[in-house]
Coordinates of N, CA and C in Angstrom, one line a residue:
M1 N 6.8 12.4 4.9 CA 6.4 11.8 6.1 C 5.2 12.5 6.5
S2 N 4.2 11.5 7.3 CA 2.8 12.4 7.7 C 2.8 13.1 8.7
G3 N 3.7 12.9 9.8 CA 3.5 13.9 10.8 C 4.8 14.9 11.2
D4 N 4.8 15.5 12.0 CA 5.9 16.3 12.6 C 6.1 15.9 14.0
G5 N 7.3 15.9 14.3 CA 7.6 15.5 15.5 C 7.1 16.1 16.6
R6 N 7.0 17.4 16.7 CA 6.4 18.1 17.9 C 4.8 17.8 18.0
R7 N 4.3 18.0 16.9 CA 2.6 17.4 17.1 C 2.6 15.7 17.3
D8 N 3.3 15.2 17.0 CA 3.3 13.6 17.1 C 3.8 13.6 18.7
G9 N 4.7 14.3 19.3 CA 5.3 14.2 20.5 C 4.1 14.6 21.7
L10 N 3.3 15.7 21.1 CA 2.0 16.1 21.8 C 1.1 14.9 22.0
L11 N 0.9 14.4 20.8 CA -0.1 13.2 20.7 C 0.1 12.1 21.5
V12 N 1.6 11.7 21.7 CA 2.1 10.8 22.5 C 1.9 10.9 23.9
V13 N 2.2 12.2 24.4 CA 2.1 12.6 25.6 C 0.7 12.4 25.9
R14 N -0.2 13.0 25.4 CA -1.6 12.8 25.6 C -2.1 11.4 25.4
C15 N -1.7 10.6 24.7 CA -1.8 9.1 24.7 C -1.4 8.5 26.5
Q16 N -0.2 9.0 26.5 CA 0.3 8.5 27.9 C -0.3 8.9 28.9
L17 N -1.2 10.1 28.8 CA -1.8 10.4 29.9 C -3.6 9.9 30.0
G18 N -3.6 9.0 28.9 CA -4.7 8.2 29.0 C -5.9 9.0 28.1
E19 N -5.4 9.8 27.2 CA -6.6 10.3 26.1 C -6.9 9.5 25.0
R20 N -8.1 9.0 24.9 CA -8.4 8.0 23.9 C -8.6 8.7 22.4
E21 N -9.0 10.2 22.5 CA -9.1 10.8 21.3 C -7.7 11.0 20.7
A22 N -6.8 11.2 21.5 CA -5.4 11.4 21.1 C -5.0 10.3 20.5
F23 N -5.2 9.0 20.9 CA -4.5 7.9 20.1 C -5.3 7.5 19.0
R24 N -6.5 8.0 18.7 CA -7.3 7.9 17.5 C -6.7 8.9 16.5
E25 N -6.4 10.0 16.8 CA -5.7 11.0 15.9 C -4.1 10.6 15.5
L26 N -3.5 9.7 16.5 CA -2.3 9.2 16.3 C -2.4 8.1 15.1
V27 N -3.4 7.4 15.6 CA -3.9 6.1 14.2 C -4.2 6.8 13.0
R28 N -5.0 7.8 12.9 CA -5.2 8.4 11.8 C -4.3 9.3 11.0
V29 N -3.4 9.5 11.6 CA -2.3 10.5 11.2 C -1.4 9.5 10.5
W30 N -0.8 8.3 11.3 CA 0.0 7.3 11.0 C -0.4 5.9 10.3
H31 N -1.4 5.5 10.2 CA -2.0 4.1 10.0 C -1.5 3.9 8.3
A32 N -2.0 5.0 7.5 CA -1.7 5.0 6.0 C -0.2 4.9 5.9
P33 N 0.5 5.4 6.3 CA 2.3 5.2 6.1 C 2.6 4.1 6.5
L34 N 2.0 3.4 7.8 CA 2.4 2.3 8.5 C 1.9 1.2 7.4
W35 N 0.9 1.3 7.0 CA 0.3 0.3 6.0 C 1.1 0.2 4.8
R36 N 1.4 1.5 4.0 CA 2.0 1.4 2.9 C 3.7 0.5 3.0
Y37 N 4.2 1.0 4.1 CA 5.5 0.3 4.6 C 5.3 -1.3 4.6
V38 N 4.4 -1.6 5.3 CA 4.4 -2.8 5.6 C 3.8 -3.6 4.1
R39 N 2.9 -3.0 3.4 CA 2.5 -3.4 2.2 C 3.7 -3.8 1.4
G40 N 4.4 -2.7 1.1 CA 5.6 -2.8 0.5 C 6.8 -3.8 0.7
M41 N 6.7 -4.1 2.0 CA 7.8 -5.1 2.5 C 7.1 -6.5 2.2
V42 N 5.8 -6.6 2.3 CA 5.3 -8.2 2.3 C 4.3 -8.1 0.8
G43 N 4.2 -7.2 0.1 CA 3.7 -7.4 -1.0 C 2.1 -7.7 -1.1
S44 N 1.5 -8.4 -0.2 CA 0.3 -8.3 -0.2 C -0.8 -7.5 0.9
P45 N -2.0 -7.1 0.1 CA -2.6 -5.9 1.0 C -3.4 -6.4 2.0
H46 N -3.7 -7.9 2.1 CA -4.4 -8.5 3.0 C -3.3 -8.9 4.2
L47 N -2.4 -9.3 4.0 CA -1.3 -9.6 5.0 C -0.9 -8.2 5.6
A48 N -0.8 -7.2 4.8 CA -0.3 -5.9 5.3 C -1.3 -5.4 6.4
D49 N -2.7 -5.8 6.1 CA -3.5 -5.2 7.2 C -3.3 -6.1 8.5
D50 N -3.2 -7.1 8.6 CA -2.9 -8.3 9.6 C -1.6 -7.7 10.4
L51 N -0.5 -7.4 9.5 CA 0.5 -7.1 10.3 C 0.5 -5.5 10.7
A52 N -0.2 -4.5 10.1 CA -0.2 -3.2 10.7 C -1.0 -3.3 11.9
Q53 N -1.9 -4.2 11.9 CA -2.9 -4.3 13.3 C -1.8 -4.7 14.4
E54 N -0.9 -5.9 14.0 CA -0.2 -6.3 15.1 C 0.7 -5.3 15.4
A55 N 1.5 -4.4 14.4 CA 2.1 -3.1 14.7 C 1.3 -2.4 15.9
W56 N 0.1 -2.0 15.3 CA -0.5 -1.1 16.3 C -0.7 -1.9 17.7
V57 N -1.0 -3.1 17.9 CA -1.0 -3.7 19.1 C 0.1 -3.6 20.0
A58 N 1.4 -3.5 19.2 CA 2.7 -3.3 20.1 C 2.7 -1.8 20.3
V59 N 2.4 -0.9 19.6 CA 2.3 0.5 19.9 C 1.6 0.6 21.2
V60 N 0.4 0.0 21.4 CA -0.5 0.3 22.1 C 0.2 -0.3 23.8
R61 N 1.0 -1.2 23.3 CA 1.7 -1.8 24.6 C 3.0 -1.1 25.2
G62 N 3.6 -0.5 24.1 CA 4.9 0.1 24.2 C 4.9 1.7 24.4
L63 N 3.8 2.3 24.1 CA 3.2 3.9 24.3 C 3.8 4.3 25.8
P64 N 3.4 3.7 26.8 CA 3.6 4.0 28.1 C 5.1 4.4 28.2
R65 N 5.9 3.4 27.8 CA 7.4 3.4 28.1 C 8.3 4.1 26.9
L66 N 7.4 4.9 26.0 CA 8.2 5.6 25.0 C 8.8 6.8 25.6
R67 N 10.2 7.2 26.0 CA 10.8 8.1 26.5 C 10.9 9.3 25.8
Q68 N 11.2 9.2 24.4 CA 11.1 10.4 23.6 C 10.0 10.6 22.4
P69 N 8.8 11.0 23.0 CA 7.6 11.4 22.4 C 7.9 12.0 20.9
E70 N 8.8 12.6 20.7 CA 9.1 13.3 19.4 C 9.6 12.5 18.3
R71 N 10.2 11.2 18.9 CA 10.8 10.6 18.0 C 9.5 9.2 17.6
F72 N 8.5 9.4 17.6 CA 7.4 8.4 17.4 C 7.4 7.8 16.2
A73 N 7.9 8.6 14.9 CA 8.0 8.2 13.4 C 8.8 7.1 13.5
P74 N 10.3 7.3 14.0 CA 10.9 6.3 13.7 C 11.0 5.0 14.8
W75 N 10.3 5.0 15.9 CA 9.9 4.1 16.7 C 8.6 3.3 15.9
L76 N 7.8 3.8 15.8 CA 6.8 3.5 14.8 C 7.2 2.4 13.8
F77 N 8.2 3.1 13.1 CA 8.7 2.1 11.9 C 9.7 1.1 12.4
T78 N 10.3 1.2 13.4 CA 11.0 0.3 13.8 C 10.3 -1.0 14.5
I79 N 9.1 -0.6 15.2 CA 8.1 -1.9 15.5 C 7.7 -2.4 14.2
A80 N 7.0 -1.7 13.1 CA 6.7 -2.2 12.1 C 7.7 -2.9 11.4
R81 N 9.0 -2.9 11.2 CA 10.0 -3.5 10.9 C 10.2 -4.8 11.4
R82 N 10.0 -4.8 12.7 CA 10.1 -6.2 13.7 C 9.2 -7.1 13.5
T83 N 7.7 -6.2 13.2 CA 6.7 -7.1 13.0 C 6.8 -8.1 11.5
V84 N 7.0 -7.0 10.5 CA 7.4 -7.9 9.4 C 8.6 -9.0 9.4
A85 N 9.6 -8.6 10.0 CA 10.7 -9.5 10.1 C 10.1 -10.7 10.8
D86 N 9.4 -10.8 11.8 CA 8.7 -11.8 12.7 C 8.1 -12.8 11.8
H87 N 7.1 -12.2 11.1 CA 6.3 -12.8 10.0 C 6.9 -13.4 9.4
L88 N 8.0 -12.8 8.6 CA 9.0 -13.5 7.4 C 9.7 -14.6 7.8
R89 N 10.1 -14.5 9.3 CA 10.9 -15.5 9.9 C 10.1 -17.0 10.2
Q90 N 8.9 -16.5 10.6 CA 7.8 -17.6 10.8 C 7.5 -18.2 9.4
A91 N 7.3 -17.3 8.4 CA 6.9 -18.0 7.2 C 8.0 -18.8 6.4
Y92 N 9.2 -18.4 6.6 CA 10.5 -19.0 6.2 C 10.6 -20.3 6.7
Q93 N 10.3 -20.6 8.3 CA 10.3 -21.6 8.8 C 9.5 -22.7 8.6
T94 N 7.8 -22.3 8.3 CA 6.8 -23.1 8.0 C 6.6 -23.6 6.6
A95 N 7.1 -22.6 5.8 CA 6.8 -22.6 4.3 C 7.6 -23.5 3.6
E96 N 7.2 -24.6 2.9 CA 7.8 -25.3 1.9 C 7.7 -25.1 0.6
T97 N 7.3 -23.8 0.0 CA 7.2 -23.3 -1.3 C 8.6 -23.1 -1.7
S98 N 8.7 -23.1 -3.0 CA 10.2 -22.8 -3.8 C 9.9 -21.6 -4.3
V99 N 11.3 -20.7 -4.3 CA 11.4 -19.2 -4.5 C 10.7 -19.0 -5.8
E100 N 10.8 -20.0 -6.4 CA 10.1 -19.6 -7.9 C 8.6 -19.4 -8.0
E101 N 8.1 -20.3 -7.0 CA 6.8 -20.3 -6.9 C 6.4 -18.8 -6.3
A102 N 6.9 -18.5 -5.2 CA 6.6 -17.3 -4.4 C 7.0 -16.1 -5.4
G103 N 8.1 -16.1 -5.9 CA 8.5 -15.0 -6.9 C 8.2 -14.8 -8.3
A104 N 7.0 -15.7 -8.6 CA 6.5 -15.6 -10.1 C 5.9 -14.3 -10.3
V105 N 6.3 -13.5 -11.5 CA 5.7 -12.3 -11.9 C 5.1 -12.3 -12.9
V106 N 3.9 -11.7 -13.5 CA 3.4 -12.0 -14.6 C 4.0 -10.5 -15.5
D107 N 4.5 -11.0 -16.9 CA 5.3 -10.1 -17.7 C 4.2 -9.3 -18.5
D108 N 4.1 -7.9 -18.3 CA 3.2 -7.2 -19.0 C 3.7 -6.1 -20.1
D109 N 3.8 -6.7 -21.3 CA 4.1 -5.8 -22.4 C 3.6 -4.5 -22.7
D110 N 2.4 -4.3 -22.0 CA 1.6 -3.1 -22.5 C 2.1 -1.8 -21.5
S111 N 3.1 -1.0 -21.8 CA 3.6 -0.1 -21.3 C 2.9 1.5 -21.6
L112 N 2.5 2.3 -20.9 CA 1.9 3.3 -21.4 C 3.1 4.4 -22.0
G113 N 4.0 4.1 -23.0 CA 4.8 5.2 -23.4 C 5.9 5.4 -22.4
G114 N 6.3 4.4 -21.9 CA 7.5 4.7 -20.9 C 7.2 4.9 -19.7
V115 N 6.0 5.5 -19.2 CA 5.8 6.1 -17.9 C 5.4 5.2 -16.9
L116 N 6.4 5.2 -16.1 CA 5.9 4.3 -14.8 C 5.0 4.5 -14.0
N117 N 3.7 3.4 -14.0 CA 2.7 3.7 -12.9 C 3.0 3.0 -11.5
T118 N 2.1 3.0 -10.7 CA 2.4 2.6 -9.2 C 2.7 1.1 -9.3
M119 N 1.7 0.4 -10.1 CA 2.1 -1.1 -10.1 C 3.3 -1.7 -10.9
Q120 N 3.8 -0.8 -11.7 CA 5.2 -1.1 -12.2 C 6.2 -0.9 -11.3
V121 N 6.1 0.1 -10.6 CA 7.4 0.5 -9.6 C 7.0 -0.6 -8.4
E122 N 5.7 -0.8 -8.0 CA 5.9 -1.9 -7.0 C 6.3 -3.4 -7.5
A123 N 6.0 -3.6 -8.8 CA 6.3 -4.7 -9.1 C 8.1 -4.9 -9.4
G124 N 8.5 -3.6 -9.5 CA 10.1 -3.6 -9.6 C 10.5 -3.6 -8.0
L125 N 10.0 -3.0 -7.1 CA 10.3 -3.3 -5.7 C 10.2 -4.6 -5.2
N126 N 9.3 -5.3 -5.6 CA 9.1 -6.8 -5.2 C 10.4 -7.5 -5.9
G127 N 10.9 -7.2 -6.9 CA 12.0 -7.9 -7.5 C 13.5 -7.6 -6.8
L128 N 13.4 -6.5 -5.5 CA 14.6 -6.4 -4.9 C 14.7 -7.3 -3.9
P129 N 16.0 -7.4 -3.3 CA 16.2 -8.0 -2.0 C 15.8 -7.4 -0.9
P130 N 15.3 -7.8 0.2 CA 14.5 -6.9 1.3 C 15.3 -5.7 1.7
L131 N 16.5 -5.9 2.0 CA 17.4 -4.9 2.4 C 17.0 -3.3 1.5
E132 N 17.5 -3.5 0.3 CA 17.2 -2.5 -0.6 C 15.9 -2.2 -0.8
R133 N 14.6 -3.1 -0.7 CA 13.5 -2.7 -0.8 C 12.9 -1.8 0.3
E134 N 13.5 -2.1 1.3 CA 13.1 -1.6 2.5 C 13.7 0.0 2.8
V135 N 14.8 -0.1 2.4 CA 15.4 1.9 2.4 C 14.8 2.4 1.3
L136 N 14.4 2.0 0.2 CA 13.6 2.7 -0.9 C 12.3 3.1 -0.3
I137 N 11.5 2.2 0.4 CA 10.4 2.6 0.8 C 10.4 3.3 1.9
L138 N 11.4 3.4 2.9 CA 11.6 4.2 3.9 C 11.7 5.7 3.7
F139 N 12.7 5.7 2.9 CA 13.2 7.0 2.3 C 12.4 7.8 1.3
H140 N 12.2 7.0 0.3 CA 11.4 7.6 -0.7 C 9.7 7.4 -0.8
L141 N 9.3 6.4 -0.3 CA 7.9 6.5 0.0 C 7.3 6.9 1.0
Q142 N 7.9 6.8 2.2 CA 7.6 7.3 3.8 C 8.3 8.5 4.2
D143 N 9.1 9.1 3.2 CA 9.8 10.5 3.2 C 10.4 10.6 4.7
L144 N 10.8 9.4 5.2 CA 11.6 9.6 6.2 C 12.9 10.1 6.1
P145 N 13.6 11.4 6.9 CA 15.0 11.6 6.5 C 16.1 10.5 6.7
L146 N 17.1 10.6 6.2 CA 18.3 9.7 6.4 C 18.5 9.3 7.8
A147 N 18.5 10.1 8.8 CA 18.8 10.0 10.1 C 17.9 9.0 10.5
A148 N 16.7 9.2 10.5 CA 15.5 8.4 10.8 C 15.7 7.0 10.2
C149 N 15.7 7.1 9.1 CA 15.9 5.6 8.4 C 17.0 5.0 9.0
A150 N 18.2 5.4 9.2 CA 19.5 5.1 9.8 C 18.6 4.4 11.4
E151 N 18.1 5.1 12.0 CA 17.5 4.9 13.2 C 16.6 3.4 13.3
V152 N 15.7 3.5 12.1 CA 15.0 2.4 11.9 C 15.7 1.2 11.6
L153 N 16.7 1.2 10.8 CA 17.2 0.1 10.3 C 18.3 -0.5 11.3
G154 N 18.6 0.6 12.2 CA 19.9 0.1 13.1 C 21.0 0.2 12.4
V155 N 21.3 0.8 11.4 CA 22.9 1.3 10.9 C 23.0 2.6 10.8
P156 N 24.6 3.1 10.5 CA 24.6 4.3 10.6 C 24.2 4.8 9.0
P157 N 24.2 6.2 9.3 CA 23.5 6.9 8.2 C 24.3 6.7 6.7
G158 N 25.7 6.4 6.9 CA 26.4 6.1 5.6 C 26.0 4.8 5.0
T159 N 25.7 3.9 5.6 CA 25.1 2.9 5.4 C 23.8 2.9 4.5
V160 N 23.2 3.7 5.1 CA 21.8 3.9 4.6 C 22.1 4.5 3.2
K161 N 22.9 5.8 3.1 CA 23.4 6.2 1.7 C 23.8 5.2 0.8
S162 N 24.6 4.3 1.3 CA 25.2 3.5 0.1 C 23.9 2.4 -0.2
R163 N 23.1 2.0 0.8 CA 22.1 1.1 0.4 C 21.0 1.8 -0.7
L164 N 20.9 3.0 -0.3 CA 19.9 3.9 -1.4 C 20.5 3.7 -2.8
H165 N 22.0 4.2 -2.6 CA 22.6 4.2 -4.0 C 22.3 2.9 -4.8
R166 N 22.7 1.9 -3.9 CA 22.7 0.4 -4.6 C 21.2 0.1 -4.9
A167 N 20.4 0.3 -3.9 CA 18.9 0.0 -4.4 C 18.6 0.8 -5.7
R168 N 18.4 2.0 -5.8 CA 18.2 2.6 -7.0 C 18.6 2.2 -8.3
R169 N 19.9 1.7 -8.3 CA 20.4 1.1 -9.3 C 20.1 -0.1 -9.5
M170 N 19.8 -0.9 -8.7 CA 19.2 -2.3 -8.7 C 17.7 -2.1 -9.3
L171 N 16.9 -1.2 -8.8 CA 15.5 -0.7 -9.2 C 15.5 -0.2 -10.7
R172 N 16.5 0.3 -11.1 CA 16.7 0.6 -12.7 C 16.8 -0.5 -13.4
R173 N 17.6 -1.4 -12.8 CA 18.1 -2.7 -13.7 C 16.8 -3.4 -14.0
V174 N 16.0 -3.6 -12.6 CA 15.0 -4.8 -12.8 C 13.8 -4.1 -13.6
L175 N 13.7 -2.5 -13.6 CA 12.6 -2.2 -14.3 C 13.2 -2.3 -15.9
A176 N 14.4 -2.0 -16.2 CA 15.0 -2.0 -17.6 C 14.7 -3.7 -18.0
E177 N 14.8 -4.6 -17.3 CA 14.6 -6.0 -17.6 C 13.1 -6.2 -17.8
R178 N 12.3 -5.5 -17.3 CA 10.9 -5.8 -17.7 C 10.4 -4.8 -18.5
G179 N 11.2 -4.0 -19.4 CA 10.9 -3.3 -20.4 C 10.6 -1.9 -20.1
Y180 N 10.8 -1.4 -19.0 CA 10.2 -0.1 -18.5 C 11.5 0.9 -18.5
E181 N 11.6 2.0 -19.0 CA 12.7 2.8 -18.8 C 12.6 3.8 -17.6
A182 N 13.6 3.7 -16.6 CA 13.3 4.3 -15.6 C 14.4 5.8 -15.7

């Protein structure tokens, strides 16, 4: 995870008191992790830019009401999750494209001795259902602790553990099907 709760809490309080420099620092610390999470969920870097921007607008609006400043990270990822869910819901309602068109993946046989690079892992993540993809991104790529993942996802920690187990197994299978040994 990019920040620590105490430092983030102090930054949030300073933001709530109107210090613009504190907000710049909060964005500096948290924009990259937020963007990586959104990118992992939607797949497109350009769409991730737009949705991360929407999430920051929601943060600016909600920051004055944040009662537990030290819980900024789970709160931020909850906002990002809602932003992504809203986008996906709107896209689902308006899109007329087929699942096959949206999910087409180019098969690349040129592996580097079984070593998984970032693009291969991302392709594997994109092959997972949203719930499994999301829990892997939050826990492994964003380094959120189990309790924070549970808070963001709105489920008990035990559910997060079972989703992680299932997601890892599914990712292994997807990567194996594509010829990568995980």
